[in-house]
């Protein structure tokens, strides 16, 4: 006697999922290509390290002279900011640019080249981002070549 049970068994596999996977992949690729890659827009580029750090204990090369630091502290004042650096006291970008240009000229007259001056912007913890941008642009407008940011002060 021959049994035909194995031939009659048919497993129901459900709906075909291949078209759904294809559509999801096309949508995913479209969103990846159409989306903006704006991650770098939130950072200001600086090619200058604040301090040389590393595991090397090697001495600096002979004749190496560290850059002259010019620290600008930025504090919030009402809706604005106050930038202080030595004798510099400014609450707007135009005044800060003029004072930084005068400071750069004083450094140059004292024999320090502009490319050997490192401007370090030190913000307070609650300074608004657009105020930091104004200070950064003022330093660049004053023709300083090396502008960096430090961690927030108290």
Short mmCIF file of N, CA and C in Angstrom, two decimals:
data_model
loop_
_atom_site.label_atom_id
_atom_site.label_comp_id
_atom_site.label_asym_id
_atom_site.label_seq_id
_atom_site.Cartn_x
_atom_site.Cartn_y
_atom_site.Cartn_z
N UNK A 1 0.82 -1.15 0.00
CA UNK A 1 0.00 0.00 0.00
C UNK A 1 0.89 1.26 0.00
N UNK A 2 0.55 2.16 -0.83
CA UNK A 2 1.34 3.37 -1.02
C UNK A 2 0.60 4.56 -0.39
N UNK A 3 1.32 5.35 0.41
CA UNK A 3 0.72 6.50 1.07
C UNK A 3 1.06 7.76 0.28
N UNK A 4 0.07 8.57 -0.02
CA UNK A 4 0.24 9.83 -0.75
C UNK A 4 0.21 11.05 0.17
N UNK A 5 0.43 10.84 1.44
CA UNK A 5 0.32 11.93 2.41
C UNK A 5 1.43 12.95 2.18
N UNK A 6 2.63 12.51 1.94
CA UNK A 6 3.75 13.43 1.78
C UNK A 6 3.57 14.31 0.56
N UNK A 7 2.94 13.79 -0.46
CA UNK A 7 2.74 14.56 -1.67
C UNK A 7 1.65 15.62 -1.49
N UNK A 8 0.72 15.44 -0.63
CA UNK A 8 -0.38 16.37 -0.46
C UNK A 8 -0.10 17.47 0.58
N UNK A 9 0.99 17.36 1.33
CA UNK A 9 1.28 18.36 2.35
C UNK A 9 1.77 19.63 1.66
N UNK A 10 1.15 20.74 2.02
CA UNK A 10 1.53 22.03 1.45
C UNK A 10 1.59 23.04 2.60
N UNK A 11 2.78 23.57 2.82
CA UNK A 11 2.96 24.53 3.92
C UNK A 11 2.61 25.92 3.42
N UNK A 12 1.81 26.61 4.19
CA UNK A 12 1.44 27.98 3.83
C UNK A 12 2.54 28.91 4.37
N UNK A 13 3.24 29.60 3.48
CA UNK A 13 4.38 30.42 3.89
C UNK A 13 3.99 31.89 4.10
N UNK A 14 2.82 32.30 3.87
CA UNK A 14 2.39 33.67 4.09
C UNK A 14 2.67 34.52 2.86
N UNK A 15 2.50 35.84 3.01
CA UNK A 15 2.68 36.73 1.86
C UNK A 15 4.16 36.84 1.48
N UNK A 16 4.38 37.18 0.25
CA UNK A 16 5.74 37.35 -0.26
C UNK A 16 6.29 38.69 0.26
N UNK A 17 7.37 38.65 1.01
CA UNK A 17 7.95 39.84 1.63
C UNK A 17 9.02 40.51 0.76
N UNK A 18 9.41 39.92 -0.32
CA UNK A 18 10.48 40.47 -1.16
C UNK A 18 10.16 41.86 -1.68
N UNK A 19 8.97 42.14 -2.21
CA UNK A 19 8.69 43.51 -2.68
C UNK A 19 8.73 44.55 -1.54
N UNK A 20 8.28 44.15 -0.35
CA UNK A 20 8.32 45.07 0.78
C UNK A 20 9.76 45.43 1.14
N UNK A 21 10.63 44.45 1.18
CA UNK A 21 12.04 44.71 1.49
C UNK A 21 12.66 45.60 0.42
N UNK A 22 12.32 45.37 -0.84
CA UNK A 22 12.85 46.20 -1.92
C UNK A 22 12.42 47.66 -1.76
N UNK A 23 11.16 47.89 -1.44
CA UNK A 23 10.66 49.25 -1.29
C UNK A 23 11.32 49.94 -0.10
N UNK A 24 11.47 49.23 1.01
CA UNK A 24 12.11 49.81 2.19
C UNK A 24 13.55 50.18 1.88
N UNK A 25 14.26 49.37 1.16
CA UNK A 25 15.65 49.66 0.80
C UNK A 25 15.73 50.89 -0.12
N UNK A 26 14.81 51.00 -1.07
CA UNK A 26 14.81 52.18 -1.95
C UNK A 26 14.54 53.44 -1.15
N UNK A 27 13.58 53.40 -0.23
CA UNK A 27 13.29 54.56 0.61
C UNK A 27 14.50 54.91 1.48
N UNK A 28 15.15 53.92 2.05
CA UNK A 28 16.33 54.15 2.89
C UNK A 28 17.46 54.80 2.09
N UNK A 29 17.71 54.31 0.91
CA UNK A 29 18.77 54.89 0.07
C UNK A 29 18.40 56.31 -0.33
N UNK A 30 17.14 56.56 -0.66
CA UNK A 30 16.70 57.91 -1.02
C UNK A 30 16.91 58.87 0.15
N UNK A 31 16.52 58.48 1.36
CA UNK A 31 16.68 59.35 2.51
C UNK A 31 18.15 59.60 2.84
N UNK A 32 18.99 58.62 2.65
CA UNK A 32 20.42 58.80 2.90
C UNK A 32 21.03 59.78 1.90
N UNK A 33 20.61 59.72 0.65
CA UNK A 33 21.17 60.60 -0.36
C UNK A 33 20.56 62.01 -0.30
N UNK A 34 19.29 62.10 0.10
CA UNK A 34 18.63 63.40 0.12
C UNK A 34 18.88 64.16 1.41
N UNK A 35 19.25 63.48 2.48
CA UNK A 35 19.48 64.14 3.76
C UNK A 35 20.75 64.96 3.74
N UNK A 36 20.78 65.98 4.59
CA UNK A 36 21.97 66.82 4.67
C UNK A 36 22.93 66.22 5.68
N UNK A 37 24.18 66.29 5.35
CA UNK A 37 25.21 65.83 6.25
C UNK A 37 25.78 67.06 6.94
N UNK A 38 25.03 67.63 7.86
CA UNK A 38 25.38 68.89 8.48
C UNK A 38 26.06 68.74 9.83
N UNK A 39 26.66 67.61 10.10
CA UNK A 39 27.33 67.43 11.37
C UNK A 39 28.48 68.38 11.58
N UNK A 40 29.20 68.74 10.55
CA UNK A 40 30.35 69.63 10.69
C UNK A 40 29.94 71.08 10.84
N UNK A 41 28.69 71.42 10.63
CA UNK A 41 28.25 72.81 10.74
C UNK A 41 28.20 73.29 12.18
N UNK A 42 28.22 72.37 13.14
CA UNK A 42 28.10 72.76 14.53
C UNK A 42 29.46 73.00 15.18
N UNK A 43 30.54 72.87 14.43
CA UNK A 43 31.87 73.01 14.99
C UNK A 43 32.66 74.05 14.22
N UNK A 44 33.47 74.79 14.91
CA UNK A 44 34.39 75.72 14.28
C UNK A 44 35.71 75.02 14.09
N UNK A 45 36.25 75.10 12.91
CA UNK A 45 37.49 74.42 12.65
C UNK A 45 38.66 75.24 13.17
N UNK A 46 39.60 74.57 13.73
CA UNK A 46 40.82 75.20 14.20
C UNK A 46 41.95 74.22 13.98
N UNK A 47 43.00 74.66 13.36
CA UNK A 47 44.13 73.77 13.11
C UNK A 47 45.19 73.90 14.18
N UNK A 48 44.81 74.42 15.34
CA UNK A 48 45.78 74.72 16.38
C UNK A 48 45.42 74.00 17.67
N UNK A 49 46.30 73.16 18.18
CA UNK A 49 46.01 72.56 19.48
C UNK A 49 46.26 73.57 20.60
N UNK A 50 45.50 73.44 21.68
CA UNK A 50 45.70 74.34 22.81
C UNK A 50 47.04 74.09 23.48
N UNK A 51 47.40 72.86 23.62
CA UNK A 51 48.68 72.52 24.22
C UNK A 51 49.17 71.24 23.57
N UNK A 52 50.46 71.10 23.51
CA UNK A 52 51.00 69.88 22.94
C UNK A 52 50.91 68.79 24.00
N UNK A 53 50.21 67.74 23.68
CA UNK A 53 50.03 66.63 24.60
C UNK A 53 50.41 65.36 23.89
N UNK A 54 50.73 64.38 24.65
CA UNK A 54 51.05 63.09 24.07
C UNK A 54 51.86 62.28 25.06
N UNK A 55 52.26 61.12 24.62
CA UNK A 55 53.00 60.22 25.48
C UNK A 55 54.50 60.46 25.41
N UNK A 56 54.92 61.26 24.48
CA UNK A 56 56.35 61.47 24.28
C UNK A 56 56.90 62.42 25.34
N UNK A 57 58.03 62.04 25.92
CA UNK A 57 58.72 62.90 26.87
C UNK A 57 59.93 63.55 26.21
N UNK A 58 59.94 63.53 24.89
CA UNK A 58 61.07 64.09 24.16
C UNK A 58 61.09 65.60 24.34
N UNK A 59 62.27 66.17 24.47
CA UNK A 59 62.35 67.62 24.60
C UNK A 59 62.00 68.28 23.27
N UNK A 60 61.59 69.55 23.31
CA UNK A 60 61.28 70.24 22.06
C UNK A 60 62.54 70.40 21.22
N UNK A 61 62.39 70.57 19.93
CA UNK A 61 63.57 70.73 19.07
C UNK A 61 64.36 71.98 19.45
N UNK A 62 65.65 72.00 19.16
CA UNK A 62 66.45 73.17 19.51
C UNK A 62 65.95 74.42 18.79
N UNK A 63 65.90 75.52 19.51
CA UNK A 63 65.45 76.78 18.93
C UNK A 63 63.95 76.96 18.92
N UNK A 64 63.20 75.97 19.43
CA UNK A 64 61.74 76.06 19.44
C UNK A 64 61.29 77.06 20.50
N UNK A 65 60.46 77.99 20.11
CA UNK A 65 59.92 78.99 21.02
C UNK A 65 58.40 78.83 21.03
N UNK A 66 57.79 78.67 22.20
CA UNK A 66 56.33 78.52 22.23
C UNK A 66 55.64 79.81 21.80
N UNK A 67 54.41 79.65 21.31
CA UNK A 67 53.62 80.81 20.88
C UNK A 67 53.25 81.67 22.08
N UNK A 68 53.13 82.96 21.83
CA UNK A 68 52.70 83.91 22.86
C UNK A 68 51.19 83.80 23.01
N UNK A 69 50.68 83.42 24.20
CA UNK A 69 49.22 83.28 24.35
C UNK A 69 48.55 84.63 24.59
N UNK A 70 47.39 84.78 23.99
CA UNK A 70 46.51 85.93 24.23
C UNK A 70 45.15 85.36 24.59
N UNK A 71 44.84 85.33 25.87
CA UNK A 71 43.61 84.71 26.35
C UNK A 71 42.49 85.74 26.42
N UNK A 72 41.38 85.40 25.78
CA UNK A 72 40.19 86.27 25.79
C UNK A 72 39.10 85.54 26.57
N UNK A 73 38.72 86.10 27.69
CA UNK A 73 37.62 85.54 28.48
C UNK A 73 36.31 86.16 28.01
N UNK A 74 35.32 85.32 27.81
CA UNK A 74 34.01 85.79 27.32
C UNK A 74 32.97 85.46 28.38
N UNK A 75 32.32 86.51 28.90
CA UNK A 75 31.31 86.36 29.93
C UNK A 75 29.98 86.92 29.43
N UNK A 76 28.86 86.33 29.86
CA UNK A 76 27.56 86.88 29.47
C UNK A 76 27.22 88.11 30.30
N UNK A 77 26.65 89.12 29.65
CA UNK A 77 26.19 90.34 30.32
C UNK A 77 24.83 90.67 29.73
N UNK A 78 23.78 90.43 30.49
CA UNK A 78 22.43 90.68 29.98
C UNK A 78 22.17 89.84 28.73
N UNK A 79 21.81 90.52 27.65
CA UNK A 79 21.59 89.82 26.38
C UNK A 79 22.86 89.79 25.53
N UNK A 80 23.92 90.40 25.99
CA UNK A 80 25.16 90.49 25.22
C UNK A 80 26.29 89.72 25.87
N UNK A 81 27.51 90.19 25.63
CA UNK A 81 28.70 89.54 26.17
C UNK A 81 29.72 90.60 26.53
N UNK A 82 30.71 90.20 27.34
CA UNK A 82 31.85 91.05 27.65
C UNK A 82 33.10 90.22 27.41
N UNK A 83 33.98 90.71 26.55
CA UNK A 83 35.24 90.03 26.26
C UNK A 83 36.36 90.81 26.95
N UNK A 84 37.18 90.11 27.73
CA UNK A 84 38.30 90.75 28.42
C UNK A 84 39.58 89.99 28.13
N UNK A 85 40.63 90.74 27.85
CA UNK A 85 41.95 90.17 27.64
C UNK A 85 42.97 91.24 28.01
N UNK A 86 43.49 91.18 29.22
CA UNK A 86 44.43 92.21 29.65
C UNK A 86 43.74 93.56 29.73
N UNK A 87 44.18 94.51 28.92
CA UNK A 87 43.57 95.85 28.92
C UNK A 87 42.34 95.93 28.02
N UNK A 88 42.05 94.88 27.28
CA UNK A 88 40.90 94.87 26.37
C UNK A 88 39.63 94.61 27.16
N UNK A 89 38.64 95.48 26.94
CA UNK A 89 37.30 95.32 27.50
C UNK A 89 36.33 95.72 26.39
N UNK A 90 35.58 94.77 25.88
CA UNK A 90 34.67 95.07 24.76
C UNK A 90 33.36 94.32 24.95
N UNK A 91 32.28 94.95 24.49
CA UNK A 91 30.95 94.34 24.55
C UNK A 91 30.31 94.19 23.18
N UNK A 92 31.03 94.56 22.12
CA UNK A 92 30.50 94.34 20.77
C UNK A 92 31.66 93.96 19.86
N UNK A 93 31.34 93.37 18.73
CA UNK A 93 32.34 92.80 17.83
C UNK A 93 33.23 93.87 17.21
N UNK A 94 32.67 95.02 16.84
CA UNK A 94 33.46 96.07 16.18
C UNK A 94 34.52 96.63 17.12
N UNK A 95 34.14 96.92 18.35
CA UNK A 95 35.10 97.43 19.33
C UNK A 95 36.16 96.40 19.64
N UNK A 96 35.75 95.14 19.76
CA UNK A 96 36.70 94.07 20.04
C UNK A 96 37.70 93.92 18.91
N UNK A 97 37.23 94.02 17.67
CA UNK A 97 38.14 93.91 16.52
C UNK A 97 39.18 95.02 16.55
N UNK A 98 38.75 96.26 16.81
CA UNK A 98 39.70 97.38 16.87
C UNK A 98 40.71 97.20 17.99
N UNK A 99 40.25 96.77 19.15
CA UNK A 99 41.16 96.59 20.27
C UNK A 99 42.13 95.43 20.03
N UNK A 100 41.65 94.39 19.38
CA UNK A 100 42.54 93.27 19.05
C UNK A 100 43.57 93.67 17.99
N UNK A 101 43.17 94.51 17.04
CA UNK A 101 44.14 95.01 16.06
C UNK A 101 45.23 95.83 16.75
N UNK A 102 44.83 96.67 17.70
CA UNK A 102 45.82 97.45 18.46
C UNK A 102 46.74 96.53 19.26
N UNK A 103 46.18 95.49 19.85
CA UNK A 103 46.99 94.53 20.61
C UNK A 103 47.96 93.80 19.69
N UNK A 104 47.50 93.42 18.50
CA UNK A 104 48.38 92.77 17.53
C UNK A 104 49.53 93.69 17.13
N UNK A 105 49.22 94.96 16.90
CA UNK A 105 50.26 95.94 16.54
C UNK A 105 51.27 96.08 17.68
N UNK A 106 50.80 96.08 18.92
CA UNK A 106 51.72 96.17 20.06
C UNK A 106 52.64 94.95 20.11
N UNK A 107 52.09 93.77 19.87
CA UNK A 107 52.91 92.56 19.83
C UNK A 107 53.95 92.66 18.71
N UNK A 108 53.51 93.14 17.54
CA UNK A 108 54.43 93.24 16.40
C UNK A 108 55.54 94.25 16.68
N UNK A 109 55.22 95.38 17.30
CA UNK A 109 56.24 96.37 17.63
C UNK A 109 57.22 95.85 18.68
N UNK A 110 56.74 94.93 19.52
CA UNK A 110 57.61 94.33 20.54
C UNK A 110 58.47 93.21 19.96
N UNK A 111 58.27 92.87 18.69
CA UNK A 111 59.09 91.85 18.05
C UNK A 111 58.45 90.48 17.91
N UNK A 112 57.20 90.33 18.31
CA UNK A 112 56.51 89.05 18.17
C UNK A 112 55.73 89.05 16.87
N UNK A 113 56.04 88.09 16.01
CA UNK A 113 55.34 87.98 14.72
C UNK A 113 53.90 87.54 14.95
N UNK A 114 53.03 87.91 14.04
CA UNK A 114 51.61 87.57 14.18
C UNK A 114 51.39 86.06 14.18
N UNK A 115 52.21 85.33 13.42
CA UNK A 115 52.02 83.88 13.38
C UNK A 115 52.57 83.19 14.63
N UNK A 116 53.16 83.93 15.55
CA UNK A 116 53.63 83.37 16.82
C UNK A 116 52.74 83.77 17.98
N UNK A 117 51.56 84.33 17.69
CA UNK A 117 50.59 84.70 18.72
C UNK A 117 49.42 83.73 18.64
N UNK A 118 49.09 83.13 19.76
CA UNK A 118 47.98 82.19 19.81
C UNK A 118 46.85 82.81 20.62
N UNK A 119 45.74 83.09 19.96
CA UNK A 119 44.56 83.63 20.63
C UNK A 119 43.75 82.45 21.17
N UNK A 120 43.47 82.48 22.46
CA UNK A 120 42.71 81.41 23.10
C UNK A 120 41.43 82.03 23.66
N UNK A 121 40.29 81.58 23.15
CA UNK A 121 38.98 82.09 23.59
C UNK A 121 38.48 81.18 24.71
N UNK A 122 38.24 81.78 25.88
CA UNK A 122 37.80 81.01 27.05
C UNK A 122 36.39 81.47 27.42
N UNK A 123 35.37 80.70 27.06
CA UNK A 123 34.00 81.14 27.35
C UNK A 123 33.58 80.77 28.77
N UNK A 124 32.62 81.52 29.31
CA UNK A 124 31.97 81.12 30.55
C UNK A 124 31.01 79.98 30.22
N UNK A 125 30.52 79.31 31.23
CA UNK A 125 29.68 78.14 30.99
C UNK A 125 28.35 78.47 30.33
N UNK A 126 27.83 79.66 30.52
CA UNK A 126 26.51 79.98 29.99
C UNK A 126 26.55 81.04 28.90
N UNK A 127 27.67 81.16 28.18
CA UNK A 127 27.77 82.11 27.07
C UNK A 127 27.05 81.54 25.86
N UNK A 128 26.29 82.38 25.17
CA UNK A 128 25.58 81.92 23.98
C UNK A 128 26.57 81.67 22.84
N UNK A 129 26.21 80.72 22.01
CA UNK A 129 27.07 80.32 20.90
C UNK A 129 27.33 81.47 19.92
N UNK A 130 26.31 82.27 19.63
CA UNK A 130 26.50 83.36 18.67
C UNK A 130 27.45 84.43 19.20
N UNK A 131 27.55 84.60 20.53
CA UNK A 131 28.52 85.53 21.09
C UNK A 131 29.95 85.00 20.89
N UNK A 132 30.12 83.70 21.04
CA UNK A 132 31.44 83.12 20.78
C UNK A 132 31.84 83.28 19.32
N UNK A 133 30.87 83.16 18.43
CA UNK A 133 31.15 83.33 17.00
C UNK A 133 31.60 84.77 16.74
N UNK A 134 30.98 85.73 17.39
CA UNK A 134 31.37 87.13 17.21
C UNK A 134 32.80 87.36 17.69
N UNK A 135 33.17 86.78 18.82
CA UNK A 135 34.53 86.93 19.33
C UNK A 135 35.52 86.23 18.40
N UNK A 136 35.16 85.06 17.92
CA UNK A 136 36.02 84.31 17.00
C UNK A 136 36.23 85.10 15.70
N UNK A 137 35.15 85.65 15.15
CA UNK A 137 35.27 86.43 13.92
C UNK A 137 36.05 87.72 14.15
N UNK A 138 35.91 88.32 15.33
CA UNK A 138 36.69 89.52 15.64
C UNK A 138 38.18 89.21 15.65
N UNK A 139 38.55 88.06 16.22
CA UNK A 139 39.96 87.67 16.23
C UNK A 139 40.47 87.42 14.81
N UNK A 140 39.65 86.81 13.98
CA UNK A 140 40.06 86.58 12.59
C UNK A 140 40.12 87.89 11.82
N UNK A 141 39.18 88.80 12.06
CA UNK A 141 39.19 90.10 11.39
C UNK A 141 40.37 90.96 11.81
N UNK A 142 40.89 90.71 13.02
CA UNK A 142 42.06 91.44 13.49
C UNK A 142 43.35 90.82 12.94
N UNK A 143 43.21 89.87 12.03
CA UNK A 143 44.33 89.26 11.31
C UNK A 143 45.18 88.33 12.17
N UNK A 144 44.59 87.75 13.23
CA UNK A 144 45.29 86.72 13.97
C UNK A 144 45.16 85.41 13.21
N UNK A 145 46.24 84.65 13.13
CA UNK A 145 46.24 83.42 12.34
C UNK A 145 45.89 82.20 13.16
N UNK A 146 46.21 82.21 14.44
CA UNK A 146 45.99 81.05 15.30
C UNK A 146 44.95 81.40 16.35
N UNK A 147 43.76 80.84 16.19
CA UNK A 147 42.66 81.08 17.12
C UNK A 147 42.16 79.73 17.60
N UNK A 148 42.09 79.55 18.91
CA UNK A 148 41.66 78.28 19.47
C UNK A 148 40.64 78.54 20.58
N UNK A 149 40.00 77.46 21.03
CA UNK A 149 39.03 77.53 22.10
C UNK A 149 39.52 76.71 23.29
N UNK A 150 39.26 77.20 24.48
CA UNK A 150 39.56 76.47 25.70
C UNK A 150 38.25 76.01 26.32
N UNK A 151 38.35 75.20 27.35
CA UNK A 151 37.15 74.78 28.05
C UNK A 151 36.58 75.94 28.84
N UNK A 152 35.32 75.83 29.19
CA UNK A 152 34.62 76.92 29.86
C UNK A 152 35.20 77.18 31.25
N UNK A 153 35.21 78.44 31.64
CA UNK A 153 35.65 78.81 32.97
C UNK A 153 34.42 79.02 33.85
N UNK A 154 34.64 79.10 35.13
CA UNK A 154 33.51 79.26 36.07
C UNK A 154 32.93 80.64 36.04
#
